[in-house]
Amino acid sequence: MKSEQDTVNPAVLDAIEPFPQPVDDPAWLITVEGFDHRREKDYESWFTVANGRLGTRGSLEELTSHSSPATYVAGVYATPEEAALVPEVPELIAGPDWARLEFHLGGERANLERGDLLELRRVLDLRHGILFRTWRHRLPSGAGMTFRSARFASLADRAILVLMAELESEHPARLTTHIPLTYTTLYERLEMEQQSGWVNINLQGRKGGRASFAISSEAREGRLDRIVAVSRGPDERNASDVLSAARRKGAGSLMEEHCRAWTTRWGDSDVVIGGDPETQRAMRFALYHLMSSGDPESDLASIGARGLTGPGYRGHVFWDTDVFVVPFYIFTDPTVARALLAYRYRTLPEAKKKAAQFGYRGALYPWESADTGQEVTPPYVSLNDGTRIPVLTALQQHHISADVAWATYLYWRVTGDDTFLEEMGAEILLETARFWASRVTLGPDGRYHIHGIMGPDEYHSNVSDNAYTNALARWNLERALEVLDVLHELNEESSRRLAERLKLRKSEIQHWRAVANGLFDGFDPDTLLYEQFAGFFDLEDLRAVDVAPRPFAGELAVGITRLPLCQVTKQSDVLMLAHMLPDAVSPAAAHANYRYYEPRSSHGSSLSPAIHASVAARTNDLASALDYFRMAAGFDLGGRIGIAADGVHLATMGGLWQAAVMGFGGLQAESEGVRIDPRLPSEWDRLAFSIRWRGARLGIEVEGKSLSLNVEAQTGVALGGQPLRLLGPGSYEARREENGWGSLQKTGAG
Ligand code: BGC
């Protein structure tokens, strides 16, 4: 199905204004020259322009046989019918391919794969969130052309997408603006209506959501401006109204507003790494994708494992979001973090149903979640011969409930948003605590245990007492008890009403305390080691580092029979604990566990390297920390063909931010303020970032041995092991001495 709109005849151009250009600073640019069909899908993912609601892959406008274009609308899923090898599971649907163009020169269609490619350059301007392209080509007939485009997903108005294009040729040329609809198998209903100047496309996904696209193209003197407005239904602004207003503004003004919005976001979110340009650029690439993924205005959707950059994991939401991505937002743009947690609150009823379905109380969040919050993990994967292998993650990775609770509590602690706690957060913490209290078993040893579980390390299933799960479950119970006291103090009446609504009795609360105190966690105070799960140390002591160069997939390198019987792990598991609960795992214990578990991890999951970097930095193993940081930074951007084809890895990116800020920056949120203890690897001469604490901005910069702080409003700050001090607005400095940080001196007024 195609919608043919207008055509543009550029002929010889006399452009009215110069075509927009990317910034002139390589630290803010990701550039790809030429065409490599093997990597095209990776580049399409890298070059996605997105704003948390809409995301368009960076496919070439005219497409090649290697392109896989897609535009995703966050939260809009459809469920394809069960097929031979595919279970019936919802997936994020791709909307109309709005950025599509066709080039005709003297009756000949221009195609990158025919004729002479003279220049193809794609530049992602990270600073402004714009993808630029220049394409010079000589067609088989000899006709030459130069095409330029710039596109963005507006950060100033998340309902809008824009493409600006320019075509120059000395030959008669025509730019045809087809909008093909190629994904119709997922659409239950599709309506298309041509209006003067634009086309409206309404689509409804099978057993899923809907979206309306209003698309207009305006041509003038060799230029084409395409503006698109999208709506997800009656609760959002009508797409046609948004489009009319946007067209009145024009693409140029939309671009200006968009650039201003990005500049503001970077002001709060940039991480400056001095002395390591490659890593700096990769850090900004990660920040670009993180910022492109969040939408503060809606709880309809959360962030999938690949954001809006590709079809990977069907657009499903994992713990990746709560543990890896949400902390970035908590500290840099809390409104987005609140929206992501509001999504978990909106889907709490489904989490309660899932717990009840398995005979538990409280809330058991789905391992994979989509629009409704029901469990959407595929129940099996099919091998080519038709054999179905059951997928156990949804049945056993119960740590997801504690992960959601962890993000909820961190948000409240850092922002001090008591309204959120009263309206949503407390209920999440209480219902997840309630789940753990029903999930444990009292053993003959008088301790509580958790059986039949899978920790983050997916190579070992159906284990008992996964240390990560047990320690976080205990933490979840303790925080629920704390929050009950906090609520009581904040508002006695509403806390009583909540307890009544949740039918929370004194006896149940006492039971929570008993479980928290008696929960076994596998920690050995002599060795300082946590045993990953009961019996892990008795498994064959095969170390990943001795198997193959890392990262590697354990299934292939070790074999599926041997894998569960040996100590090779897929990803950080015990080390997640050291990273997430720095109060509970001392630096000495973190160090001991790092030494034990690091050589055993295959890093078969992209979630692993950044956490290793963070824990290594915190325990002062800076060389190893930098190696892992670079491994994480190079995950999508490195040379592995196809690694990002299905989308970039958002959790790796969030992990990278955490490794920079919590690992090298040594940032830790305490109840009354932040503790910071920066340590830089010798290759870096500077690290600068800012965070928000209780609404106020705190700028942190380390250069060599000196640390400077910029405090916007009164903030509690502790350096290294020093006690917390309340700092008023102004600038401060301290120097690192032999035994740690010297005291902070005020150097400027606020
Ligand atoms: C990892 C999980 C992760 C998922 C989605 C898996 O390979 O083991 O921890 O949640 O990918 O990124």
PDB file of C-alpha atoms in Angstrom, residues 139-270:
ATOM      1  CA  LEU A 139      23.662   7.269 -12.126  1.00  0.00           C
ATOM      2  CA  PRO A 140      24.422   4.650 -14.810  1.00  0.00           C
ATOM      3  CA  SER A 141      23.154   7.186 -17.407  1.00  0.00           C
ATOM      4  CA  GLY A 142      25.824   9.642 -16.270  1.00  0.00           C
ATOM      5  CA  ALA A 143      23.399  12.000 -14.552  1.00  0.00           C
ATOM      6  CA  GLY A 144      24.804  13.345 -11.297  1.00  0.00           C
ATOM      7  CA  MET A 145      23.049  14.467  -8.153  1.00  0.00           C
ATOM      8  CA  THR A 146      23.745  15.727  -4.677  1.00  0.00           C
ATOM      9  CA  PHE A 147      21.247  15.047  -1.941  1.00  0.00           C
ATOM     10  CA  ARG A 148      21.270  16.365   1.616  1.00  0.00           C
ATOM     11  CA  SER A 149      18.935  15.575   4.455  1.00  0.00           C
ATOM     12  CA  ALA A 150      18.544  16.400   8.122  1.00  0.00           C
ATOM     13  CA  ARG A 151      16.025  14.700  10.372  1.00  0.00           C
ATOM     14  CA  PHE A 152      15.013  14.745  13.990  1.00  0.00           C
ATOM     15  CA  ALA A 153      12.388  13.589  16.459  1.00  0.00           C
ATOM     16  CA  SER A 154      11.494  16.796  18.215  1.00  0.00           C
ATOM     17  CA  LEU A 155      12.528  16.970  21.842  1.00  0.00           C
ATOM     18  CA  ALA A 156      10.529  20.179  22.201  1.00  0.00           C
ATOM     19  CA  ASP A 157       7.278  18.495  21.132  1.00  0.00           C
ATOM     20  CA  ARG A 158       7.380  14.722  21.333  1.00  0.00           C
ATOM     21  CA  ALA A 159       4.486  14.315  18.879  1.00  0.00           C
ATOM     22  CA  ILE A 160       6.591  15.622  15.986  1.00  0.00           C
ATOM     23  CA  LEU A 161       9.079  14.218  13.474  1.00  0.00           C
ATOM     24  CA  VAL A 162      10.801  16.309  10.819  1.00  0.00           C
ATOM     25  CA  LEU A 163      12.792  15.607   7.660  1.00  0.00           C
ATOM     26  CA  MET A 164      14.419  18.393   5.667  1.00  0.00           C
ATOM     27  CA  ALA A 165      15.808  17.438   2.283  1.00  0.00           C
ATOM     28  CA  GLU A 166      17.562  19.107  -0.607  1.00  0.00           C
ATOM     29  CA  LEU A 167      18.328  17.777  -4.085  1.00  0.00           C
ATOM     30  CA  GLU A 168      20.711  19.347  -6.576  1.00  0.00           C
ATOM     31  CA  SER A 169      21.170  18.179 -10.115  1.00  0.00           C
ATOM     32  CA  GLU A 170      21.908  19.578 -13.507  1.00  0.00           C
ATOM     33  CA  HIS A 171      19.521  17.068 -15.020  1.00  0.00           C
ATOM     34  CA  PRO A 172      15.763  17.073 -14.868  1.00  0.00           C
ATOM     35  CA  ALA A 173      15.089  15.510 -11.490  1.00  0.00           C
ATOM     36  CA  ARG A 174      12.077  14.474  -9.506  1.00  0.00           C
ATOM     37  CA  LEU A 175      11.854  13.604  -5.842  1.00  0.00           C
ATOM     38  CA  THR A 176       8.802  11.468  -5.215  1.00  0.00           C
ATOM     39  CA  THR A 177       7.438  11.300  -1.769  1.00  0.00           C
ATOM     40  CA  HIS A 178       6.002   7.846  -1.335  1.00  0.00           C
ATOM     41  CA  ILE A 179       5.030   6.731   2.148  1.00  0.00           C
ATOM     42  CA  PRO A 180       4.974   2.944   1.942  1.00  0.00           C
ATOM     43  CA  LEU A 181       3.164   0.909   4.562  1.00  0.00           C
ATOM     44  CA  THR A 182       5.022  -2.339   4.674  1.00  0.00           C
ATOM     45  CA  TYR A 183       4.154  -3.799   8.052  1.00  0.00           C
ATOM     46  CA  THR A 184       0.491  -4.407   7.520  1.00  0.00           C
ATOM     47  CA  THR A 185       0.427  -7.954   8.920  1.00  0.00           C
ATOM     48  CA  LEU A 186       0.413  -6.500  12.424  1.00  0.00           C
ATOM     49  CA  TYR A 187      -2.342  -4.034  11.732  1.00  0.00           C
ATOM     50  CA  GLU A 188      -5.873  -5.041  12.523  1.00  0.00           C
ATOM     51  CA  ARG A 189      -7.245  -1.880  10.990  1.00  0.00           C
ATOM     52  CA  LEU A 190      -5.636   0.635   8.697  1.00  0.00           C
ATOM     53  CA  GLU A 191      -7.257   3.742   7.381  1.00  0.00           C
ATOM     54  CA  MET A 192      -5.691   6.234   5.092  1.00  0.00           C
ATOM     55  CA  GLU A 193      -7.166   9.508   4.105  1.00  0.00           C
ATOM     56  CA  GLN A 194      -5.653  12.025   1.731  1.00  0.00           C
ATOM     57  CA  GLN A 195      -6.267  15.647   2.564  1.00  0.00           C
ATOM     58  CA  SER A 196      -5.119  18.720   0.803  1.00  0.00           C
ATOM     59  CA  GLY A 197      -1.471  19.035   1.706  1.00  0.00           C
ATOM     60  CA  TRP A 198      -1.217  15.946   3.848  1.00  0.00           C
ATOM     61  CA  VAL A 199      -2.170  12.363   4.488  1.00  0.00           C
ATOM     62  CA  ASN A 200      -3.677  10.861   7.635  1.00  0.00           C
ATOM     63  CA  ILE A 201      -2.880   7.275   8.514  1.00  0.00           C
ATOM     64  CA  ASN A 202      -4.633   5.557  11.412  1.00  0.00           C
ATOM     65  CA  LEU A 203      -3.531   2.146  12.443  1.00  0.00           C
ATOM     66  CA  GLN A 204      -4.644  -0.273  15.074  1.00  0.00           C
ATOM     67  CA  GLY A 205      -2.473  -3.192  16.112  1.00  0.00           C
ATOM     68  CA  ARG A 206      -3.824  -6.735  16.390  1.00  0.00           C
ATOM     69  CA  LYS A 207      -4.764  -7.175  20.080  1.00  0.00           C
ATOM     70  CA  GLY A 208      -2.910  -3.961  20.776  1.00  0.00           C
ATOM     71  CA  GLY A 209      -2.764  -0.199  20.658  1.00  0.00           C
ATOM     72  CA  ARG A 210      -3.288   2.366  17.977  1.00  0.00           C
ATOM     73  CA  ALA A 211      -1.592   5.393  16.531  1.00  0.00           C
ATOM     74  CA  SER A 212      -2.501   8.149  14.101  1.00  0.00           C
ATOM     75  CA  PHE A 213       0.058   9.719  11.812  1.00  0.00           C
ATOM     76  CA  ALA A 214      -0.553  13.001   9.991  1.00  0.00           C
ATOM     77  CA  ILE A 215       2.152  13.522   7.374  1.00  0.00           C
ATOM     78  CA  SER A 216       2.763  16.570   5.235  1.00  0.00           C
ATOM     79  CA  SER A 217       5.411  17.417   2.653  1.00  0.00           C
ATOM     80  CA  GLU A 218       6.068  20.917   1.535  1.00  0.00           C
ATOM     81  CA  ALA A 219       8.277  21.558  -1.465  1.00  0.00           C
ATOM     82  CA  ARG A 220       9.907  24.764  -2.530  1.00  0.00           C
ATOM     83  CA  GLU A 221      12.799  25.426  -4.867  1.00  0.00           C
ATOM     84  CA  GLY A 222      14.636  22.169  -4.544  1.00  0.00           C
ATOM     85  CA  ARG A 223      13.859  21.747  -0.888  1.00  0.00           C
ATOM     86  CA  LEU A 224      11.417  19.465   0.781  1.00  0.00           C
ATOM     87  CA  ASP A 225      10.224  19.760   4.364  1.00  0.00           C
ATOM     88  CA  ARG A 226       8.289  16.850   5.717  1.00  0.00           C
ATOM     89  CA  ILE A 227       6.560  17.225   9.046  1.00  0.00           C
ATOM     90  CA  VAL A 228       4.810  14.379  10.831  1.00  0.00           C
ATOM     91  CA  ALA A 229       2.559  14.472  13.876  1.00  0.00           C
ATOM     92  CA  VAL A 230       1.618  11.349  15.819  1.00  0.00           C
ATOM     93  CA  SER A 231      -1.030  10.647  18.406  1.00  0.00           C
ATOM     94  CA  ARG A 232      -1.684   7.511  20.444  1.00  0.00           C
ATOM     95  CA  GLY A 233      -5.401   8.085  20.910  1.00  0.00           C
ATOM     96  CA  PRO A 234      -8.057  10.313  22.450  1.00  0.00           C
ATOM     97  CA  ASP A 235      -5.984  11.111  25.542  1.00  0.00           C
ATOM     98  CA  GLU A 236      -3.385  12.800  23.387  1.00  0.00           C
ATOM     99  CA  ARG A 237      -3.580  15.820  21.122  1.00  0.00           C
ATOM    100  CA  ASN A 238      -5.138  15.093  17.769  1.00  0.00           C
ATOM    101  CA  ALA A 239      -2.430  14.452  15.146  1.00  0.00           C
ATOM    102  CA  SER A 240      -4.024  16.766  12.571  1.00  0.00           C
ATOM    103  CA  ASP A 241      -4.184  19.645  15.054  1.00  0.00           C
ATOM    104  CA  VAL A 242      -0.559  19.135  16.038  1.00  0.00           C
ATOM    105  CA  LEU A 243       0.439  19.006  12.389  1.00  0.00           C
ATOM    106  CA  SER A 244      -1.464  22.199  11.474  1.00  0.00           C
ATOM    107  CA  ALA A 245       0.257  24.109  14.274  1.00  0.00           C
ATOM    108  CA  ALA A 246       3.645  22.649  13.381  1.00  0.00           C
ATOM    109  CA  ARG A 247       3.264  23.562   9.713  1.00  0.00           C
ATOM    110  CA  ARG A 248       2.485  27.133  10.671  1.00  0.00           C
ATOM    111  CA  LYS A 249       5.763  27.259  12.574  1.00  0.00           C
ATOM    112  CA  GLY A 250       7.698  25.615   9.765  1.00  0.00           C
ATOM    113  CA  ALA A 251      10.529  23.087   9.828  1.00  0.00           C
ATOM    114  CA  GLY A 252      13.195  25.722  10.539  1.00  0.00           C
ATOM    115  CA  SER A 253      11.526  26.939  13.750  1.00  0.00           C
ATOM    116  CA  LEU A 254      10.779  23.383  14.809  1.00  0.00           C
ATOM    117  CA  MET A 255      14.462  22.644  14.415  1.00  0.00           C
ATOM    118  CA  GLU A 256      15.432  25.665  16.508  1.00  0.00           C
ATOM    119  CA  GLU A 257      13.077  24.658  19.338  1.00  0.00           C
ATOM    120  CA  HIS A 258      14.395  21.123  19.151  1.00  0.00           C
ATOM    121  CA  CYS A 259      18.027  22.284  19.360  1.00  0.00           C
ATOM    122  CA  ARG A 260      17.223  24.456  22.382  1.00  0.00           C
ATOM    123  CA  ALA A 261      15.595  21.486  24.133  1.00  0.00           C
ATOM    124  CA  TRP A 262      18.684  19.349  23.527  1.00  0.00           C
ATOM    125  CA  THR A 263      20.984  22.083  24.790  1.00  0.00           C
ATOM    126  CA  THR A 264      19.005  22.226  28.028  1.00  0.00           C
ATOM    127  CA  ARG A 265      19.144  18.456  28.438  1.00  0.00           C
ATOM    128  CA  TRP A 266      22.883  18.341  27.844  1.00  0.00           C
ATOM    129  CA  GLY A 267      23.328  21.073  30.445  1.00  0.00           C
ATOM    130  CA  ASP A 268      22.111  18.632  33.087  1.00  0.00           C
ATOM    131  CA  SER A 269      23.372  15.391  31.620  1.00  0.00           C
ATOM    132  CA  ASP A 270      26.756  15.720  29.965  1.00  0.00           C
TER     133      ASP A 270
END
